[in-house]
Structure formats: C-alpha cells, structure tokens
Short mmCIF file of N, CA, C and O in Angstrom, two decimals:
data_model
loop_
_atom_site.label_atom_id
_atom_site.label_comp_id
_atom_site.label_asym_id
_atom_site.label_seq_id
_atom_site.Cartn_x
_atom_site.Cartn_y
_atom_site.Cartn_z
N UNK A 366 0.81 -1.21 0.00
CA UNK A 366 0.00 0.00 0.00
C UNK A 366 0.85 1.26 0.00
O UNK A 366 0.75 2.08 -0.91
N UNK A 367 1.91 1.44 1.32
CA UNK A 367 2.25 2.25 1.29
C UNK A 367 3.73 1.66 1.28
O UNK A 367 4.07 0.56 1.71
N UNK A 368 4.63 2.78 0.62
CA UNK A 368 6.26 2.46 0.71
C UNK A 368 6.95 3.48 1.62
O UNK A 368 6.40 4.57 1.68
N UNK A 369 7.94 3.33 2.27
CA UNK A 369 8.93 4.54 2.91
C UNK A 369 10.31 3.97 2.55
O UNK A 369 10.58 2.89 3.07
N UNK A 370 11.36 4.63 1.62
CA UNK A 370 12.76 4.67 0.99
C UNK A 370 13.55 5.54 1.49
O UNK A 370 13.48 6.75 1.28
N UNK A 371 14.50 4.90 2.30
CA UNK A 371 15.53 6.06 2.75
C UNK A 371 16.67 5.74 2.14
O UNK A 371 17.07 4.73 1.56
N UNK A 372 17.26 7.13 2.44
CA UNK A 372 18.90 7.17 1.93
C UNK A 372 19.20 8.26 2.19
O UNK A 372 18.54 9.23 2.55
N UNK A 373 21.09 7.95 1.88
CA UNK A 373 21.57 9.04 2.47
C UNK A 373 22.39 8.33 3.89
O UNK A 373 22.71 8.97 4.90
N UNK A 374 22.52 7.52 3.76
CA UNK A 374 23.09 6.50 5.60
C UNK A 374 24.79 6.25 4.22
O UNK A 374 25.14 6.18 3.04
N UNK A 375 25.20 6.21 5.63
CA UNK A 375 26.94 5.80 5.11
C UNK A 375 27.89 5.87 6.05
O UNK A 375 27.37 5.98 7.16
N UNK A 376 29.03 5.86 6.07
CA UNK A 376 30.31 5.97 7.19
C UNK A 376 30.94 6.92 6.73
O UNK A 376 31.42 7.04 5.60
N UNK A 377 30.98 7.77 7.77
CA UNK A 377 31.17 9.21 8.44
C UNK A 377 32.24 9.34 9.71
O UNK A 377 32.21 8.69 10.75
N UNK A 378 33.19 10.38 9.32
CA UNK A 378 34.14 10.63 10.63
C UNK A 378 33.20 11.64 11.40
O UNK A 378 32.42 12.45 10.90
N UNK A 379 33.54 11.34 13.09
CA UNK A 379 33.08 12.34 13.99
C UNK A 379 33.26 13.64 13.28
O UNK A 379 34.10 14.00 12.46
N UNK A 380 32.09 14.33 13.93
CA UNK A 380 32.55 15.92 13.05
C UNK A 380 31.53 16.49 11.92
O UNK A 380 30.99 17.52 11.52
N UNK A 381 31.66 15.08 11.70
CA UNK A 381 30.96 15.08 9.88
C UNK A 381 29.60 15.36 9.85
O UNK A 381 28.99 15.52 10.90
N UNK A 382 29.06 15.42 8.81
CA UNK A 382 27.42 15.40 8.51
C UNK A 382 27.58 14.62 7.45
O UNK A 382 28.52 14.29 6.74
N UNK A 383 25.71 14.26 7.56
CA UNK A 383 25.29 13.66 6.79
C UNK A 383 23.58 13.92 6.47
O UNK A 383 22.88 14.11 7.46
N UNK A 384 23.04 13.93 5.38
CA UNK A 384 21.52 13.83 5.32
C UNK A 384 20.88 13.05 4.86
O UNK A 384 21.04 12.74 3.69
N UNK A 385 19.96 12.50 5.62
CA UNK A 385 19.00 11.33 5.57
C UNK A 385 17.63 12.20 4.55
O UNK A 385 17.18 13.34 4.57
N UNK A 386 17.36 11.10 3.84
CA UNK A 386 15.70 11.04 2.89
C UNK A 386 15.02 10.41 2.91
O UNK A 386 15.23 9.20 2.77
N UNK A 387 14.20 10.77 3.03
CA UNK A 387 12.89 9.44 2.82
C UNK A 387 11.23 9.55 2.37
O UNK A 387 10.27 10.08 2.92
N UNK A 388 11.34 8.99 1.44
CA UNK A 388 10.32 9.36 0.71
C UNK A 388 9.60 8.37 0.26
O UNK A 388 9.96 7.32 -0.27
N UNK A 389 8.08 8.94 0.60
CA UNK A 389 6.88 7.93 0.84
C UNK A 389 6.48 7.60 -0.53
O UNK A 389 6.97 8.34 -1.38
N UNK A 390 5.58 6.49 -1.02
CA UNK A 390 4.88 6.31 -2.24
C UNK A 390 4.27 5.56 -2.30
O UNK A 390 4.92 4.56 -1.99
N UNK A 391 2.72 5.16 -2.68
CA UNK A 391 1.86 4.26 -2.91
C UNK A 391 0.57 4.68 -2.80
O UNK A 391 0.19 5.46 -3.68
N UNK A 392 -0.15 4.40 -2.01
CA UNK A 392 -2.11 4.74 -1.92
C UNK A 392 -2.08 5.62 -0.76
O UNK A 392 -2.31 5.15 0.35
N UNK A 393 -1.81 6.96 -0.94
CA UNK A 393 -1.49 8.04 0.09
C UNK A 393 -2.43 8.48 -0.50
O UNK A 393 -2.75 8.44 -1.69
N UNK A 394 -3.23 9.27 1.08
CA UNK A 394 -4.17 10.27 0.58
C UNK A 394 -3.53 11.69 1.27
O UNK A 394 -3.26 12.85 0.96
N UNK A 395 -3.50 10.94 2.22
CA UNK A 395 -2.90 12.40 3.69
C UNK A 395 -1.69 12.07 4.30
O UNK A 395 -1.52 10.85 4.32
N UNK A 396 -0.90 12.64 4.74
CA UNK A 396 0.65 12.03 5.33
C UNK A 396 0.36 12.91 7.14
O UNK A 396 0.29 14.13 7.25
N UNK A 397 0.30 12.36 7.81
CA UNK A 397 0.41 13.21 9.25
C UNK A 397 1.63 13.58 9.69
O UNK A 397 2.43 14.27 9.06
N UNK A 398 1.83 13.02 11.03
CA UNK A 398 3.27 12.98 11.07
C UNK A 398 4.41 12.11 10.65
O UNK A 398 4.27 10.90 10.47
N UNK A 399 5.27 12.60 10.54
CA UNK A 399 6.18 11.80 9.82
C UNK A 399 7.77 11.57 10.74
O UNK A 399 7.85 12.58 11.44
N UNK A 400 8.64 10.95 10.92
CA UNK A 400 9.69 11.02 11.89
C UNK A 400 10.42 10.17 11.49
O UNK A 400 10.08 9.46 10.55
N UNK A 401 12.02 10.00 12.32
CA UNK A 401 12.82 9.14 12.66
C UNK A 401 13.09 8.90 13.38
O UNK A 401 13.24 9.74 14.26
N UNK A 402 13.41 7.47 13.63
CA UNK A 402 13.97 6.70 14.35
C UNK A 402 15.46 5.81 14.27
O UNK A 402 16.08 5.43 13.28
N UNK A 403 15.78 5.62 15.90
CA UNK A 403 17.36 4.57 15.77
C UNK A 403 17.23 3.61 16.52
O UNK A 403 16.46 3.61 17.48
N UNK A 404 18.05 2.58 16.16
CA UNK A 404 18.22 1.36 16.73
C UNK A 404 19.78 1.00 16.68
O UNK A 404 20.36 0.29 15.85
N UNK A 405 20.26 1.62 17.67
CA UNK A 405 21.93 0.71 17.53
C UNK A 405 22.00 -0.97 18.49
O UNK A 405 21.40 -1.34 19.50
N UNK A 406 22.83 -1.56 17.75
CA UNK A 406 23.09 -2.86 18.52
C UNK A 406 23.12 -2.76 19.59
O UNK A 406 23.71 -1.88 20.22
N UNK A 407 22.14 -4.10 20.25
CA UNK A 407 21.81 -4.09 21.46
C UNK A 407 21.08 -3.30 21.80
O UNK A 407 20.48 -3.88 22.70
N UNK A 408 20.65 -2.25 21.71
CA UNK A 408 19.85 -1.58 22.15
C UNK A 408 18.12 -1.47 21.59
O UNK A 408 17.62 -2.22 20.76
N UNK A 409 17.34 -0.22 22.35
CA UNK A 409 16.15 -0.66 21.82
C UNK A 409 15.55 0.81 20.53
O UNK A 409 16.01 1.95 20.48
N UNK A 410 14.91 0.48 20.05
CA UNK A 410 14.72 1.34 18.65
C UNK A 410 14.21 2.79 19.66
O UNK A 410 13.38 2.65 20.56
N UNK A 411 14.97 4.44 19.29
CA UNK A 411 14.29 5.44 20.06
C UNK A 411 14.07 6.36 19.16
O UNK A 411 14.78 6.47 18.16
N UNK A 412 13.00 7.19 19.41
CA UNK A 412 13.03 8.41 18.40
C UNK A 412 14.08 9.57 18.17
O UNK A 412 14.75 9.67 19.20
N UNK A 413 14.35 10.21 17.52
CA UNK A 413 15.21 10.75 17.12
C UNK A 413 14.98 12.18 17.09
O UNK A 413 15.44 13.16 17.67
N UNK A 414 13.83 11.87 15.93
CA UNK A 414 12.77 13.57 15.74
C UNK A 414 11.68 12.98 14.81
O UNK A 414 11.47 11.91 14.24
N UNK A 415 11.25 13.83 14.88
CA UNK A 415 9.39 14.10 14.21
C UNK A 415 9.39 15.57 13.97
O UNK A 415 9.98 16.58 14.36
N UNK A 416 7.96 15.05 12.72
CA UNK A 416 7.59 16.84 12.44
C UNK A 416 5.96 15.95 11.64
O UNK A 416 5.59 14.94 11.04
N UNK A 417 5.45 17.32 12.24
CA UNK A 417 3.99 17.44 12.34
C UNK A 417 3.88 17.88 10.99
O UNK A 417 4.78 18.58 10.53
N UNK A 418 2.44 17.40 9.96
CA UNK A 418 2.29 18.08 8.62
C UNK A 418 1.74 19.54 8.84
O UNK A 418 1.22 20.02 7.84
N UNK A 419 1.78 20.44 10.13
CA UNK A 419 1.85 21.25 9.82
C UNK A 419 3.31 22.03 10.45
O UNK A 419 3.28 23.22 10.76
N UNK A 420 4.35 21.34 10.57
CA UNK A 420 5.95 21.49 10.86
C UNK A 420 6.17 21.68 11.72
O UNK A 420 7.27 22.24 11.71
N UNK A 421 5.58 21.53 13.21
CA UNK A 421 5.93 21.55 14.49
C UNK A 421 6.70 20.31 14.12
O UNK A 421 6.50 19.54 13.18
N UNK A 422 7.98 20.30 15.41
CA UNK A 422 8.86 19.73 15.38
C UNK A 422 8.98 19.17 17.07
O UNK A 422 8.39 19.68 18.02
N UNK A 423 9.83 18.11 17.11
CA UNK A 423 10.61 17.25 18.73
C UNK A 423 11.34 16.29 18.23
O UNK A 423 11.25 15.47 17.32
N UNK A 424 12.48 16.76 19.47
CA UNK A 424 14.12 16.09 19.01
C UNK A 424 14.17 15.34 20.45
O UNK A 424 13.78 15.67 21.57
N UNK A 425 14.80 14.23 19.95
CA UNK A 425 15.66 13.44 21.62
C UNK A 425 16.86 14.68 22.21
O UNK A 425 17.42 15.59 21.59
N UNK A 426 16.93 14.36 23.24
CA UNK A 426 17.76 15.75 23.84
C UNK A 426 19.08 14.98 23.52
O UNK A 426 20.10 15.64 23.70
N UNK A 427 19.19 13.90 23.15
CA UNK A 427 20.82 13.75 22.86
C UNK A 427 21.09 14.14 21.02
O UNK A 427 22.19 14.03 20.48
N UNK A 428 19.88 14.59 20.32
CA UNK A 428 20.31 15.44 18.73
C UNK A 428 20.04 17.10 19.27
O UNK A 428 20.57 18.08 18.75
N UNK A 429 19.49 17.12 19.95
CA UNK A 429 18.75 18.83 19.77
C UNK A 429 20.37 19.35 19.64
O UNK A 429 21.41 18.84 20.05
N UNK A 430 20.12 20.54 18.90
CA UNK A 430 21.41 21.38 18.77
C UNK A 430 22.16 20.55 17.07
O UNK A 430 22.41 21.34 16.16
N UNK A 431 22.31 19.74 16.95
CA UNK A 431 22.76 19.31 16.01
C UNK A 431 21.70 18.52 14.85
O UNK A 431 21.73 18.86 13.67
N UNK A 432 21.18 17.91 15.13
CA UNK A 432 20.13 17.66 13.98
C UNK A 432 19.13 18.63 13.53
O UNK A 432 18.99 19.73 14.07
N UNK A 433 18.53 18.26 12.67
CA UNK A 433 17.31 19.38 12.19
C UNK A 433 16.52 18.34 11.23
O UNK A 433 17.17 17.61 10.49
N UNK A 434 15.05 18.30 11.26
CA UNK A 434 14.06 17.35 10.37
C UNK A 434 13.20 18.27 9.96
O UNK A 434 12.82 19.15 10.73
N UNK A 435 12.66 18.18 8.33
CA UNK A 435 12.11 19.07 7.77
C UNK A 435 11.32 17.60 7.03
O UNK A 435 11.29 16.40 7.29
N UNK A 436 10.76 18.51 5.97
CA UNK A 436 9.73 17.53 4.71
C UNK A 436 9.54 18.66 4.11
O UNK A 436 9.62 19.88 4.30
N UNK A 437 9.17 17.56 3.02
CA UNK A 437 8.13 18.57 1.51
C UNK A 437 7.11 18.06 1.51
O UNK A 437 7.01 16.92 1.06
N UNK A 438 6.59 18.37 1.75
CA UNK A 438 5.23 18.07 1.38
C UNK A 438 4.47 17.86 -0.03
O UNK A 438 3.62 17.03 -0.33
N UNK A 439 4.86 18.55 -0.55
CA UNK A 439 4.87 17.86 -2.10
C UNK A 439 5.26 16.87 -2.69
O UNK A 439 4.63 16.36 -3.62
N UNK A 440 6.41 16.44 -2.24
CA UNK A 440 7.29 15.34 -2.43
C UNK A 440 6.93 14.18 -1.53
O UNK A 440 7.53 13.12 -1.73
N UNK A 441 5.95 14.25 -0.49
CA UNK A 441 5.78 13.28 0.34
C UNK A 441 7.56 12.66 1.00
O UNK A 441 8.01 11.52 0.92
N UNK A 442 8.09 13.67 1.49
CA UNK A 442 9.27 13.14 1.42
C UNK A 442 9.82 14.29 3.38
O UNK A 442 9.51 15.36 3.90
N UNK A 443 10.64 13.20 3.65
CA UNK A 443 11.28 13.72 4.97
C UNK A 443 12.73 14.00 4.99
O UNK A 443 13.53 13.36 4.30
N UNK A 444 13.06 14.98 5.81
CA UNK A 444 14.83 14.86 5.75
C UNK A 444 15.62 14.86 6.98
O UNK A 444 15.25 15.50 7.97
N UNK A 445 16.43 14.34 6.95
CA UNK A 445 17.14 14.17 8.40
C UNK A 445 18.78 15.12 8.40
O UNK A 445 19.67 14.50 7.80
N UNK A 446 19.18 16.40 8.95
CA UNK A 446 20.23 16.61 8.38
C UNK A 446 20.84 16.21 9.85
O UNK A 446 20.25 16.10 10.92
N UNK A 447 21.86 16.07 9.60
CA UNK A 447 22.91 15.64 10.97
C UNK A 447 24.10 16.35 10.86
O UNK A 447 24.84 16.38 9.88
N UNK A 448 24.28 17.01 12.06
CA UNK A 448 25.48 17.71 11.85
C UNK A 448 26.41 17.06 12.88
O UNK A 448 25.79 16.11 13.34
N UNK A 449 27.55 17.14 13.42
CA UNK A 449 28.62 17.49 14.79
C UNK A 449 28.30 15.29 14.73
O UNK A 449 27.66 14.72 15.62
N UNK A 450 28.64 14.89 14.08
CA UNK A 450 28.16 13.86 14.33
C UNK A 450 29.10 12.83 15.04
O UNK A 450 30.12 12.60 14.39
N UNK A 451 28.95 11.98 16.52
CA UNK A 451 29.82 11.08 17.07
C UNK A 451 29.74 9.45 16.68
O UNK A 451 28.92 8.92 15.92
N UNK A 452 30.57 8.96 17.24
CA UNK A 452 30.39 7.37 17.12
C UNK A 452 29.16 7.28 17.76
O UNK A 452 28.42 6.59 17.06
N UNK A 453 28.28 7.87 19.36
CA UNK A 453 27.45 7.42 19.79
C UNK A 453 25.92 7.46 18.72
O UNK A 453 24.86 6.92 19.01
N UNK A 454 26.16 8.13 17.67
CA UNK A 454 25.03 8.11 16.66
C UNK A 454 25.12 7.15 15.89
O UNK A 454 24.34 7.11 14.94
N UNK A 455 25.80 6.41 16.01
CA UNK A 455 26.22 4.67 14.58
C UNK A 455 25.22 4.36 15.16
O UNK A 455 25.09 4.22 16.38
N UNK A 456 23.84 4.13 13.74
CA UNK A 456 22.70 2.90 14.24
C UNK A 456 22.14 2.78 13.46
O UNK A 456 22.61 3.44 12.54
N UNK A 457 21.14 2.19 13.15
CA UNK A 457 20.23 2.27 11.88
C UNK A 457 19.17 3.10 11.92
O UNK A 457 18.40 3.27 12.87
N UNK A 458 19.14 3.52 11.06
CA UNK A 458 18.01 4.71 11.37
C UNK A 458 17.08 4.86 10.19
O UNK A 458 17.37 4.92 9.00
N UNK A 459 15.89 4.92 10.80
CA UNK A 459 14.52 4.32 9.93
C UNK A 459 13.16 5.49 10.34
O UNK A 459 12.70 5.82 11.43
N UNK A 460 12.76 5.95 8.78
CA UNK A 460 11.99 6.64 8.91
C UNK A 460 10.49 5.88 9.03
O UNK A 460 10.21 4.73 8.70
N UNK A 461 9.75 6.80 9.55
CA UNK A 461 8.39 6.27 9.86
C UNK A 461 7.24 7.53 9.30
O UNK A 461 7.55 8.66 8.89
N UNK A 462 6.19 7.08 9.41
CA UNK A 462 5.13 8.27 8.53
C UNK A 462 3.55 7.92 8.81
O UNK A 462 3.34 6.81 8.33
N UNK A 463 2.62 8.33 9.29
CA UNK A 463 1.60 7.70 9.82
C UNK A 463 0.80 8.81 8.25
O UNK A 463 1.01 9.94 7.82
N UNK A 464 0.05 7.90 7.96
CA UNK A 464 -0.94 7.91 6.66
C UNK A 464 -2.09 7.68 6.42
O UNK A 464 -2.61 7.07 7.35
N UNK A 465 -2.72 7.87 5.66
CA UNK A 465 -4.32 7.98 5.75
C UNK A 465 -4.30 7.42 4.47
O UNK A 465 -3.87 8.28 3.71
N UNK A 466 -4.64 6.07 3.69
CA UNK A 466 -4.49 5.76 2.89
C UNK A 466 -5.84 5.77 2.20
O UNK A 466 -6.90 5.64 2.81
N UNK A 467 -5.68 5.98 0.42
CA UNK A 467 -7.01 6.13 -0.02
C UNK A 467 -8.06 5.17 -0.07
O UNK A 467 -7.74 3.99 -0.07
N UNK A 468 -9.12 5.45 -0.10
CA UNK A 468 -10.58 4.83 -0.06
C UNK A 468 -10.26 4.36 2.02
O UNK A 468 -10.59 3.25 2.43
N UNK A 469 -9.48 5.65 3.15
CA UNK A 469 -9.49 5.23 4.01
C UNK A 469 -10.16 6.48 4.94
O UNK A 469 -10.38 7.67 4.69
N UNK A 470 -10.39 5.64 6.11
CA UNK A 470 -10.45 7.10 7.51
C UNK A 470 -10.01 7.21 8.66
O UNK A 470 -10.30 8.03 9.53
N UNK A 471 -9.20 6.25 8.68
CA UNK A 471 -7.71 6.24 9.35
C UNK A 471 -6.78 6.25 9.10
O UNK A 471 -6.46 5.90 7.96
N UNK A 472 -5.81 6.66 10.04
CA UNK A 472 -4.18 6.69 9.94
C UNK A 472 -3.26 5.23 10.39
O UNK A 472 -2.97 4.81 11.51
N UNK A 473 -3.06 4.89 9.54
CA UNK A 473 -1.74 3.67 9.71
C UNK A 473 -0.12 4.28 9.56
O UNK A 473 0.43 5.15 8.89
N UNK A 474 0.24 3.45 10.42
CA UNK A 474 2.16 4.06 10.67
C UNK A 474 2.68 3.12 9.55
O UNK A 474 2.59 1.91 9.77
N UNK A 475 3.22 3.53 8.37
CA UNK A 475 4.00 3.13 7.68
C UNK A 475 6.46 2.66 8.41
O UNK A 475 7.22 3.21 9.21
N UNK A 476 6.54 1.91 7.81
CA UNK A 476 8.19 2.14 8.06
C UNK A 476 8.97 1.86 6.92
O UNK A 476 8.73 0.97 6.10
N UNK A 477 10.13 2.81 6.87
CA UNK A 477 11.24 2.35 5.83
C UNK A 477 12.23 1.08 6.76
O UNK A 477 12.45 0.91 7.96
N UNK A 478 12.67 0.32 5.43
CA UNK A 478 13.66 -0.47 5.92
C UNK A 478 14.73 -0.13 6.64
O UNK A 478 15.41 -1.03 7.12
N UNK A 479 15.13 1.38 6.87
CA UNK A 479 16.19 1.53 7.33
C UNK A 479 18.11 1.82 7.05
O UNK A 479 18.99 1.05 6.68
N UNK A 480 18.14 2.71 7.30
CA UNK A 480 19.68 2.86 6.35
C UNK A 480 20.84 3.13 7.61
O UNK A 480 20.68 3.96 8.50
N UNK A 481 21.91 2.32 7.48
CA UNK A 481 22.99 2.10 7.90
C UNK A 481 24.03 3.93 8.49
O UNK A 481 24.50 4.69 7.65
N UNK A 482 24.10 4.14 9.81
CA UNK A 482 24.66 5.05 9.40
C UNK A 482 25.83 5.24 10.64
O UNK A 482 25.58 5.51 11.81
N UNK A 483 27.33 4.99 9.97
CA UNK A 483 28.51 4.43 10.86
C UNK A 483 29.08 5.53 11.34
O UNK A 483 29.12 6.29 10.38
N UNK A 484 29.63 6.15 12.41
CA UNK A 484 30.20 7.53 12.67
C UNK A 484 31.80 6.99 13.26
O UNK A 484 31.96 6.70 14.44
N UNK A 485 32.50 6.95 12.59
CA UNK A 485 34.17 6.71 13.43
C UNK A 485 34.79 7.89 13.61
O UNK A 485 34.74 9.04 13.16
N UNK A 486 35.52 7.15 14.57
CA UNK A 486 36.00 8.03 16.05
C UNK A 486 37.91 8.91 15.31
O UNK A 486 38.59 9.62 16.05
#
C-alpha cells in the first residue's frame, strides 16, 4: 500500500554530517506525522525527531542542537540533516510516517527499511 525509501546513511568521521531522505509512495491520501527513528546494537529502537504536517517539530535531547528534520510536502518526502556527528550516533536509522491511505479514515504508521549510518572516532 504504502512504501517509505531512505537514503543518504553511510560511514562518516566524527565531526561530519550527513543527510538522511525518505520518501513515501503508494495509496497516500494524507501524510500526518512523519519522523525518525534509531536502533543501535543491542539496544532498543528510540526516536530521534518528528515533524507534524503542519511542521511543528521534537528532538531526543541527545540530537537537539545538532540535527534538524524538515519535509516537503509535495514530495511526500522527509529529511534528516545531521550535523557534529559522534560514534554514539552509529545505528540504523529508519523513517516512519503515519498515513491515511485512499478509499481510508484512518491513519496507519507506515516504516522504511532503514539505512545504515557508521560515525568513526
């Protein structure tokens, strides 16, 4: 029904940036909120940031100051920019998007598979 495609994940020295994409496609009528998420080994999957379709925004207090999440809305599409970036950010990180799919009148949480993103020290 619905797809979420990210990219933009890779191995990165501390310091570095990088920007995450992700962009929705299939039987969309409405996109709500939309966000990311991480999961590093061993550990358990946490949010990252979100943004509301009308662009209110919330960050984990370990990105605020250095990340920033936007969308187009036209594009059905999200972005993750990462700046000042450490080893403690290596994880996979997977966008999510809650949707209102057509001939629907609810919202279902869509997920991308997830993209790899390594930060060395």
């Amino acid at each position: 029904q619905v797809q979420l495609v990210e990219s933009g994940g890779g191995l990165v020295q501390a310091g570095r940036s990088l920007r995450l994409s992700c962009a929705a496609s299939g039987s969309i009528d409405i996109i709500g909120a939309m966000g990311w998420y991480r999961q590093a080994p061993g550990k358990q999957r946490e949010l990252v940031a979100r943004i509301l379709s009308g662009g209110g925004t919330n960050y984990a207090d370990s990105v605020k100051g250095r990340f920033t999440i936007s969308r187009d809305n036209a594009k059905n599409t999200v972005f993750l920019q990462m700046n000042s970036l450490t080893p403690e950010d290596t994880a996979v990180y997977y966008c999510n998007a809650d949707v209102r799919t057509t001939h629907s009148t609810v919202y279902y949480t869509f997920w991308g598979q997830g993209t790899q993103v390594t930060v060395s020290s």
